[in-house]
XYZ file of C-alpha atoms in Angstrom:
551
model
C 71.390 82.836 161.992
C 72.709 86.214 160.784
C 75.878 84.220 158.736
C 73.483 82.161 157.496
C 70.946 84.620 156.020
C 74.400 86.430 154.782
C 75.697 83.544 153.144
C 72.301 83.119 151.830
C 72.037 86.692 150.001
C 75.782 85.894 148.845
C 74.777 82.400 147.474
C 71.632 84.748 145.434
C 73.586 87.260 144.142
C 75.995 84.581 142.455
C 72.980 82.375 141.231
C 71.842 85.753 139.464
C 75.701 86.434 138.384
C 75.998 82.781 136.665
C 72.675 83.212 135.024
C 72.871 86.492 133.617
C 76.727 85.696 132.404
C 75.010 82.399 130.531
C 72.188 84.922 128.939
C 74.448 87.672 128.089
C 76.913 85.160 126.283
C 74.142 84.354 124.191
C 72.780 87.634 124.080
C 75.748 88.948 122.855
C 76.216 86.233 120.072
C 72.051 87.503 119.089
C 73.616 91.149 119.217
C 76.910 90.478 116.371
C 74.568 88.058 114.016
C 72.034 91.240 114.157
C 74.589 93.600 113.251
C 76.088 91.068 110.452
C 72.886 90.434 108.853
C 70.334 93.446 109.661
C 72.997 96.569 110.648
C 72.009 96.040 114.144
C 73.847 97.977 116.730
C 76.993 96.286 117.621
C 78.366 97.539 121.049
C 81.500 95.663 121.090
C 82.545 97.542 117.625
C 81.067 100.770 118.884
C 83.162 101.082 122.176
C 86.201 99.363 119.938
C 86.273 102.847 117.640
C 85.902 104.883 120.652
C 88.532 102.931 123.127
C 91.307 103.449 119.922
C 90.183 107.011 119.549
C 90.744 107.750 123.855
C 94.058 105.651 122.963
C 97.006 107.738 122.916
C 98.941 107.154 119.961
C 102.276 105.922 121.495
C 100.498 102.975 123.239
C 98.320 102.415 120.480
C 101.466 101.884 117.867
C 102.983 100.225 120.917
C 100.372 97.604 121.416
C 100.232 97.177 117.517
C 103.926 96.402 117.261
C 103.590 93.902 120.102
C 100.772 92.737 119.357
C 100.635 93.036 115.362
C 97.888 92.549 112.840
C 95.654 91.036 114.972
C 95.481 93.498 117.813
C 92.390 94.619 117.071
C 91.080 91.061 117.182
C 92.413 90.745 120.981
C 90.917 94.071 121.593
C 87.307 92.834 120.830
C 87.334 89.854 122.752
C 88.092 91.922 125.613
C 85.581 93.879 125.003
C 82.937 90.895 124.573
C 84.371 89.557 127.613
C 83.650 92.797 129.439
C 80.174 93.248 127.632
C 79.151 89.720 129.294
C 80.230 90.619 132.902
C 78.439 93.839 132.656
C 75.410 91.221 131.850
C 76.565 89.000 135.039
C 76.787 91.911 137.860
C 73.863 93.629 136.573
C 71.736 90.070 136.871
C 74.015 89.356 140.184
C 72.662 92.359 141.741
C 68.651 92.087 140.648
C 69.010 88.394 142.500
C 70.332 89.962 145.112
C 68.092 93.002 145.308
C 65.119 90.242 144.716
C 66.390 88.166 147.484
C 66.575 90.955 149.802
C 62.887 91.537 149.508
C 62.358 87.572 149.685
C 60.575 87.692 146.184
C 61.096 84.970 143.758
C 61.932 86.020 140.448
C 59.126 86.243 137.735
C 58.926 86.850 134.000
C 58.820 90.387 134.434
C 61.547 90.768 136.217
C 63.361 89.464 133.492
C 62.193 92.299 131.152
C 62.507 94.801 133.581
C 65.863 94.502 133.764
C 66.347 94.061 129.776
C 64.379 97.725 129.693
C 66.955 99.126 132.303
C 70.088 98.076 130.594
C 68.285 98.717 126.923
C 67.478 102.612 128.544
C 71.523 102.333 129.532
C 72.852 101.564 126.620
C 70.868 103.769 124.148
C 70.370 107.149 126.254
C 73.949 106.855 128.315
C 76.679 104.340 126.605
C 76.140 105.174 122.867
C 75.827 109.064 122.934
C 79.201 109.003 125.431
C 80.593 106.727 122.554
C 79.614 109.810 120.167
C 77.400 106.928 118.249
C 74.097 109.666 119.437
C 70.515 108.202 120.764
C 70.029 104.428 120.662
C 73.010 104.898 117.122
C 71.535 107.753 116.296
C 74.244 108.907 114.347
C 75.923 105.599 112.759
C 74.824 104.724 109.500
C 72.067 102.370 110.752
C 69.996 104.776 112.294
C 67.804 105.536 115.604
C 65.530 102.747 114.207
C 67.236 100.022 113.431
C 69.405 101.109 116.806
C 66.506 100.762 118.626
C 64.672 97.963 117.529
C 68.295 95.837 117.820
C 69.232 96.490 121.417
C 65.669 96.020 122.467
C 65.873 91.897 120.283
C 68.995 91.557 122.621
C 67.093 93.067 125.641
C 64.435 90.769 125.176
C 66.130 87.605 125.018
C 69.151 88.320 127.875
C 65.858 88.687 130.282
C 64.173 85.988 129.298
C 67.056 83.789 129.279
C 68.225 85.324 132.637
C 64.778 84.545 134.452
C 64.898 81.164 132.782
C 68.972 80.243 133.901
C 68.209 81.318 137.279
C 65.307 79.172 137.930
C 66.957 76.222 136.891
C 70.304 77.342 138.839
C 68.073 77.899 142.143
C 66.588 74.112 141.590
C 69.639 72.842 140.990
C 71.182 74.507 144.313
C 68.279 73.882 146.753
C 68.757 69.732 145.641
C 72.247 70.122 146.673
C 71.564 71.216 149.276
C 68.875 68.823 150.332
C 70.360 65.876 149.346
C 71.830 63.696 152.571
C 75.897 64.963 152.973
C 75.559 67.864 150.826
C 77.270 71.306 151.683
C 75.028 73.996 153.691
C 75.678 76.385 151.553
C 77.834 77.338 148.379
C 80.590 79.280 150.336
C 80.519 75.316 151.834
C 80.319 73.649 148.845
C 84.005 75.469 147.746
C 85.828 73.257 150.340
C 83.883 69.720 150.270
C 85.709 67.411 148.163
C 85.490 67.640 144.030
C 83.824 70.644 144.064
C 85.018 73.342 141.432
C 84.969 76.240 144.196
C 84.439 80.041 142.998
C 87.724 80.561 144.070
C 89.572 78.156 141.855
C 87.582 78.872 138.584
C 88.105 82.743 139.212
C 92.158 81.608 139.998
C 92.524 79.726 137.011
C 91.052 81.585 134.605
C 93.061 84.279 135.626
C 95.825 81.755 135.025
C 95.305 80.679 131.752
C 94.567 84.536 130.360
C 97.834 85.280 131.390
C 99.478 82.349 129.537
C 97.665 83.258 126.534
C 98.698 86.921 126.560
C 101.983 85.940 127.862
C 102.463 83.899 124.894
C 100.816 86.026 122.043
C 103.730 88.759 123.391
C 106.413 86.313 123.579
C 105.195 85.106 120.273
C 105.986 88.275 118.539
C 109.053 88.625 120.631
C 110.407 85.163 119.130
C 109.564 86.055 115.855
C 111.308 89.485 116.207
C 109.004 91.333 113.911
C 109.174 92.024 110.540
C 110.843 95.408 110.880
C 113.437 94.713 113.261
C 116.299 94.890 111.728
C 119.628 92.351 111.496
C 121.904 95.083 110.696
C 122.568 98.514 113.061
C 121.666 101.381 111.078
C 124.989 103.083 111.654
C 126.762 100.400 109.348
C 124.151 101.190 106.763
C 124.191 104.956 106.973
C 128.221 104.889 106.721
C 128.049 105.127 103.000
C 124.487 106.421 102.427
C 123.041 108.714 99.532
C 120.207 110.042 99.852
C 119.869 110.665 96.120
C 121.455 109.214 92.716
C 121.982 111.679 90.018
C 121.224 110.988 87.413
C 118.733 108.112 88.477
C 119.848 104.763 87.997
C 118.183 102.765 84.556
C 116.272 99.948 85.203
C 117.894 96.740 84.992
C 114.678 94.806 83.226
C 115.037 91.505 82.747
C 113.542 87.986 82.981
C 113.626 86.124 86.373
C 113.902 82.662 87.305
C 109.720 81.582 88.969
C 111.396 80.537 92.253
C 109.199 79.491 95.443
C 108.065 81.889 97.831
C 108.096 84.714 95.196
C 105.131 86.873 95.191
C 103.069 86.395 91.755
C 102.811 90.054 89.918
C 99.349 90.294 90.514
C 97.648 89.316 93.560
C 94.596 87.114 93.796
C 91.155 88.635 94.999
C 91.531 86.048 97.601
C 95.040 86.560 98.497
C 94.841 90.063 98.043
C 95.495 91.369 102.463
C 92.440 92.782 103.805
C 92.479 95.513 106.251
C 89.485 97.883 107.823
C 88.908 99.040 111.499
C 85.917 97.434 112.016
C 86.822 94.798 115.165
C 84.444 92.209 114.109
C 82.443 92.234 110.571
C 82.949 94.513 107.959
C 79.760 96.185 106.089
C 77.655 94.098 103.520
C 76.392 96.811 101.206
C 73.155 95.592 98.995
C 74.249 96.774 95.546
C 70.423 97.320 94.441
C 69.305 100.075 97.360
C 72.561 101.126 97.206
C 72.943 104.863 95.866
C 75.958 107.054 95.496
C 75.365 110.470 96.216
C 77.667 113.558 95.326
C 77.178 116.978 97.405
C 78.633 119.612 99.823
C 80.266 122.717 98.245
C 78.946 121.576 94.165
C 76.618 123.611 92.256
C 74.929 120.185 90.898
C 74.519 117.464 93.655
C 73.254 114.144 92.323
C 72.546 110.494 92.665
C 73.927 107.716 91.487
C 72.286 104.018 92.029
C 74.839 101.136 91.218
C 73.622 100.626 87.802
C 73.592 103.643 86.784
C 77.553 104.347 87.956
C 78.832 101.227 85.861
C 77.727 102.989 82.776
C 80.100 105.320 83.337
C 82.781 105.384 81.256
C 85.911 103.569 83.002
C 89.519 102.576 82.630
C 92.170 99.829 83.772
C 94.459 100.651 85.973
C 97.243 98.276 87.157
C 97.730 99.934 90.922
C 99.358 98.095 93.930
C 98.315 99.119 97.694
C 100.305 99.110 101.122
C 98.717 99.325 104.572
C 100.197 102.176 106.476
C 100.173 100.309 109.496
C 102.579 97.474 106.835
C 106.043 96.723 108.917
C 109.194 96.757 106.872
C 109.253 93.302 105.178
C 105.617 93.192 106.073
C 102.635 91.400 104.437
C 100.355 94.287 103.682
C 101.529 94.954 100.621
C 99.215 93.541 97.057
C 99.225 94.267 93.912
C 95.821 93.552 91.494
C 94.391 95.370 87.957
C 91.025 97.734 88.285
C 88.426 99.275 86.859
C 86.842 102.330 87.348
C 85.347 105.362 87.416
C 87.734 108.608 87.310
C 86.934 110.786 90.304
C 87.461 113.981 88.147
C 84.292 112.854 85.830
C 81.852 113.239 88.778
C 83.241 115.863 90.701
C 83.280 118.158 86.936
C 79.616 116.592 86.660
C 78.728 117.984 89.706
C 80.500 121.305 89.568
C 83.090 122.023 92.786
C 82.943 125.421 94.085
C 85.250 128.083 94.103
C 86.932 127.888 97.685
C 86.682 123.671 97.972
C 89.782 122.134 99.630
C 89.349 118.965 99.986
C 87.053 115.873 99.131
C 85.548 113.856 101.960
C 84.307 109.694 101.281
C 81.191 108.606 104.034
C 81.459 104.898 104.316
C 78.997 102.203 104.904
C 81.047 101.173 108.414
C 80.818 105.046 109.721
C 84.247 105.210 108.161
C 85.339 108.440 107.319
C 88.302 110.084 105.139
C 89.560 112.799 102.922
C 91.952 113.750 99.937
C 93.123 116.565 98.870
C 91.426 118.196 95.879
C 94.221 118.701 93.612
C 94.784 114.598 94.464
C 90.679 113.659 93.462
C 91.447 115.749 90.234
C 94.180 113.671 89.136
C 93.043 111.205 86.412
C 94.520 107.845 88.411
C 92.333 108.656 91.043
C 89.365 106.046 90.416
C 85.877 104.447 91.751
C 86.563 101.210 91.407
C 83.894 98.916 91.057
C 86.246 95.657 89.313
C 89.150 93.831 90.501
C 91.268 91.238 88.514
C 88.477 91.364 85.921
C 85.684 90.726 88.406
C 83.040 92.594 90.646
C 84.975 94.228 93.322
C 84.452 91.718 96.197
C 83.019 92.347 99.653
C 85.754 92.553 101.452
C 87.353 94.944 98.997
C 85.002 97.574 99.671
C 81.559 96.573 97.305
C 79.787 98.028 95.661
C 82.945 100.803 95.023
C 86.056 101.758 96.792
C 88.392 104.670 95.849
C 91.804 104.469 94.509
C 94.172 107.060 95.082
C 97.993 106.379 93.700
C 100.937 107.222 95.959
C 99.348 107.628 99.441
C 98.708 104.211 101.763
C 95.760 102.733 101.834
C 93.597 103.879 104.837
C 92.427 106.684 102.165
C 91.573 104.309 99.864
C 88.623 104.622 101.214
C 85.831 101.384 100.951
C 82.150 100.753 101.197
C 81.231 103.944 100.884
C 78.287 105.627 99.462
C 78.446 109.594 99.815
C 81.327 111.719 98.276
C 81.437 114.988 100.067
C 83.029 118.329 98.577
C 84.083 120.576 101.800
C 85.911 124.177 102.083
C 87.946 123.036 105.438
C 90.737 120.366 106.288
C 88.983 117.726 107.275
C 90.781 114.940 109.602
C 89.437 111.465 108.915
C 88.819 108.149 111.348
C 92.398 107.872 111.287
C 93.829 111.183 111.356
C 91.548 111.883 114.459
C 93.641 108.919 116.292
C 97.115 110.704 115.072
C 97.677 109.201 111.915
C 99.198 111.247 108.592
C 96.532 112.409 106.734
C 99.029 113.277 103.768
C 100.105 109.485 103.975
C 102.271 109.430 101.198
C 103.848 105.870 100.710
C 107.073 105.090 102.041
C 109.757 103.492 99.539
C 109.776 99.761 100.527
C 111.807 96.315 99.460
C 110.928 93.188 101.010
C 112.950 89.859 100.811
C 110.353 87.411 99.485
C 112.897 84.172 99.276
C 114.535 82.596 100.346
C 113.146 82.690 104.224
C 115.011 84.110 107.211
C 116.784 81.241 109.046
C 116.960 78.717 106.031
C 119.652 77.323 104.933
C 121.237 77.037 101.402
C 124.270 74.976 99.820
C 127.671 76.441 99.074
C 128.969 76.528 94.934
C 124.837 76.292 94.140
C 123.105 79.082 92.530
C 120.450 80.733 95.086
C 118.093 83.006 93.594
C 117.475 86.216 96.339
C 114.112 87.569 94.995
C 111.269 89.884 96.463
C 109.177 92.715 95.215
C 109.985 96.510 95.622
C 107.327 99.863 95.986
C 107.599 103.421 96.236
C 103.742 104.283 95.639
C 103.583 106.511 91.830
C 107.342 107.357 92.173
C 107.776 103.741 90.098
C 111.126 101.673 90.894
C 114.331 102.550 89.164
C 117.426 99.665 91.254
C 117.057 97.079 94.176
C 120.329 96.601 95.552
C 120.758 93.280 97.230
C 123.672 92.827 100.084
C 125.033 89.860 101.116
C 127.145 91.361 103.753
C 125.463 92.958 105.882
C 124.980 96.120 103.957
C 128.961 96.538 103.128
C 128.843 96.244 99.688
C 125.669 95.832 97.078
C 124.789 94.409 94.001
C 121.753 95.197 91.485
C 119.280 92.914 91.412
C 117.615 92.241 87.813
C 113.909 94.032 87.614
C 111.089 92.237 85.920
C 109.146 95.255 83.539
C 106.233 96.144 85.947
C 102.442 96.835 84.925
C 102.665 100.468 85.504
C 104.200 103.099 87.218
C 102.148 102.540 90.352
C 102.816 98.907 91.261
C 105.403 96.960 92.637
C 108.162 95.742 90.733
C 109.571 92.120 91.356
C 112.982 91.943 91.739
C 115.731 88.811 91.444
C 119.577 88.398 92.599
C 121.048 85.367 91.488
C 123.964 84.320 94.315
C 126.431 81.318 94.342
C 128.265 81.350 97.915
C 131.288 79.798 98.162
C 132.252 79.820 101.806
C 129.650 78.152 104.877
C 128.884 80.269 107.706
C 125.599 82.460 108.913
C 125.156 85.913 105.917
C 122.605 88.487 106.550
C 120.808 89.474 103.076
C 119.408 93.354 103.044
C 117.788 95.079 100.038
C 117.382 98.554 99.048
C 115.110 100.139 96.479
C 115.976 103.451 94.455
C 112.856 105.210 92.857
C 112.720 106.696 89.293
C 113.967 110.093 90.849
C 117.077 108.955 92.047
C 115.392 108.485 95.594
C 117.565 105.810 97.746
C 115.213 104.027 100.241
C 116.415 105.173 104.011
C 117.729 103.008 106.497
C 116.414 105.119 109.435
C 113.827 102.473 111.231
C 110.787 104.320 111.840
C 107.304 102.698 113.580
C 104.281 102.701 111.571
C 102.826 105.962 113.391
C 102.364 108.313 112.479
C 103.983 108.070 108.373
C 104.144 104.408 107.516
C 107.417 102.731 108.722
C 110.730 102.858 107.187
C 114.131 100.645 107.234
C 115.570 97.908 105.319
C 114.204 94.461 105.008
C 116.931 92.031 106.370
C 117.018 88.334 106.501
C 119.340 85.526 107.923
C 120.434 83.128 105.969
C 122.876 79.687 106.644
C 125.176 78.609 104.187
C 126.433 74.734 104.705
């Protein structure tokens, strides 16, 4: 009698666990389409900023480089998967709790618990998260904070009190009908049934496949940045500096395949931001810019109002820092905008100012130095490629600041803040440069690593090259595994702050396995480094390298 009322109470609490996992699934799918399309609260993105901030650096770089770009993808899953089971025990236990007192679970019980976990997740998870109060202090407010989580609330209990009344049915038929199992701890061993046990066993199973093979994935692949070539053969001959610099070798090249175009389409152009999920949708027509902190003028700006400003074109390419050598991060596109200088003289900057801070829609947060706002490259932009800057670019403005990467390049945002202290940004607070000033890169667009090419036939090498404002002077190409180089031919780029594509044109005459590595020199005289370096903390560094077959 005692193992049976036991296995009873066990049987409730996974009746309540089932139900609540089913509700909080589709809770949590309520909770991202509220944050997408009303700035709801968003848990999952919330505890994503905070988990990479209580990241230490090495394993976050670590897990990135495993991982790669879509790390922060994998991260958020996990932490939908662990939003859900919070959902299952928390529903496994009020069953259980319920059962205990032999009560049968009503409607209110169903909000009752939604009012717990909403009281848990405004007044204990988000102000541990340092998001304040119910979001108190994101950019959507206490409101909006509140009135979200307490939607979700409301439908997880409902749907919870409705799953496990239709769960308990279900069982008590089982159980009643003739040959059926006595219980569900039964019911694991009778014949067909998909036990606890097994389900729990093989799911286990198949997320370790999946991880196992997103690892050995990037293992295969190698990596952009790892390199074919041991630095010590390439630092046997290195200078770190040509005097004088090198002249461009401008020329025209040969439109081969694989070659990036000069300037990058708005929808080719790579996308980056931390946000784990959805990125902010800004509504250009309550949007307002506002300038303040240490200014003698503050003002306003609404999105009308700051296109007629007067503006310039500005040919500008930008590089992730978190780009691998050889990596895809890496665009190039023409804008319009703003000058920072114009509003920041409008407003008046203090005597004593240091740097300028950029408040983002996202909760996104970053500074440049002042000296770097008062530069006249350093632009609003509010156009790209001749169009209205896109969403995903950072709408209605983003800034543009030449020669440092691009997570201070800050988008979406809406407040531009003059302060008298260094201020350390999302990014810098998680160990990242805040200087950030671009690395000197080539990357070996064509042909691709591993493909083969015909002896005695012309076989155009060809990639692009980038060294931030510093502007591109050589690309050396080697077809020896950095022995001996060769200038490549330069095609005249837009400005001094894009990329420049480059072009070798190479006839082999013997068959056998060659490993291709480029260099870049800047318009200093700089020679691009061979050290390998990891993104983190500066952006990495190395040579691009690719293998290539000759039959």
């Amino acid at each position: 009698m005692k193992n049976s009322k036991f296995s009873q109470r066990k049987n409730s609490f996974w009746i309540g666990f089932i139900a609540a996992l089913a509700a909080g699934a589709i809770a949590t799918v309520i909770m991202l389409l509220l944050s997408v399309s009303f700035g709801g609260v968003s848990l999952p993105e919330t505890f994503g900023s905070d988990l990479t901030a209580l990241m230490p650096p090495p394993l976050f770089d670590y897990l990135h480089q495993i991982i790669g770009g879509d790390a922060k993808r994998y991260l958020f899953y996990g932490i939908i998967v662990g939003q859900c089971l919070v959902f299952a025990l928390s529903g496994g236990l009020y069953n259980w709790l319920a059962d205990r007192q032999n009560r049968v679970l009503q409607w209110f019980d169903g909000l009752l618990l939604a009012l717990i976990l909403w009281l848990f997740a405004g007044v204990i998870l988000l102000p541990l998260s340092g998001a304040g109060i119910f979001g108190a202090d994101l950019t959507i407010g206490f409101s909006n904070g509140v009135l979200s989580l307490a939607i979700v609330g409301i439908v997880f209990g409902s749907l919870f009190v409705l799953f496990q009344h239709w769960l308990t049915v279900r069982m008590s038929r089982q159980n009643e009908a003739p040959g059926s199992a006595d219980s569900l701890d039964e019911q694991e061993y009778s014949p067909g049934a998909l036990s606890r046990r097994t389900l729990l066993r093989n799911g286990a199973i198949a997320t370790g496949i999946v991880l196992a093979g997103v690892v050995a994935w990037r293992f295969i692949t190698g990596g952009a940045n790892s390199s074919n070539v041991p630095v010590d053969q390439l630092l046997a001959h290195f200078k770190s500096k040509i005097v004088p610099p090198p002249t461009p070798n401008y020329g025209a090249i040969q439109p081969v395949q694989f070659l990036s175009p000069e300037v990058t389409s708005n929808d080719q152009f790579y996308i980056v931001s931390k946000n784990l999920f959805s990125d902010p949708t800004v509504n250009g027509i309550s949007w307002r810019l506002t300038v303040d902190g240490q200014v003698d003028r503050p003002f306003t700006l609404t999105y009308q109002e700051l296109l007629t400003q007067p503006m310039k074109l500005q040919y500008e390419s930008l590089m992730c820092i978190s780009n691998e050598v050889g990596g895809q991060y890496m665009s190039n596109a023409q804008w319009e905008g703003i000058p920072l200088m114009d509003l920041l003289q409008r407003a008046g900057v203090k005597a004593g100012a240091t740097k300028i801070v950029f408040h983002a829609a996202d909760d996104y947060t970053d500074s440049i130095h002042l000296t770097k706002a008062l530069e006249p490259t350093t632009l609003l932009a509010v156009r790209m490629n001749g169009a209205t800057l896109p969403q995903g670019h950072g709408f209605p403005a983003r800034m543009l600041v030449t020669g440092i990467y691009v997570m201070k390049h800050c988008k979406w945002f809406a407040r531009i803040e003059v302060v008298n202290y260094d201020y350390q940004g999302y990014w810098q607070q998680r160990g990242w440069s805040d200087p950030a000033p671009v690395r000197m890169t080539a990357r070996i667009d064509t042909p691709l690593t591993g493909s083969s090419v015909r002896a005695n036939r012309i076989t155009y090498i060809a990639g692009v090259a980038f060294s931030g404002n510093k502007g591109i002077s050589e690309v050396d190409v080697s077809t020896d595994a950095g022995q001996t180089w060769q200038g490549a031919i330069l095609k005249q780029p837009l400005s001094s702050f894009t990329w420049v594509l480059w072009e070798l044109e190479w006839q082999p005459t013997t068959a056998g396995s060659y490993t291709i590595v480029v260099r870049a020199i800047d318009l200093e005289g700089n020679v691009q480094v061979p050290n390998e370096e990891p993104q983190l903390p500066n952006g990495s560094s190395g040579y691009h390298s690719i293998i290539l077959n000759v039959s």
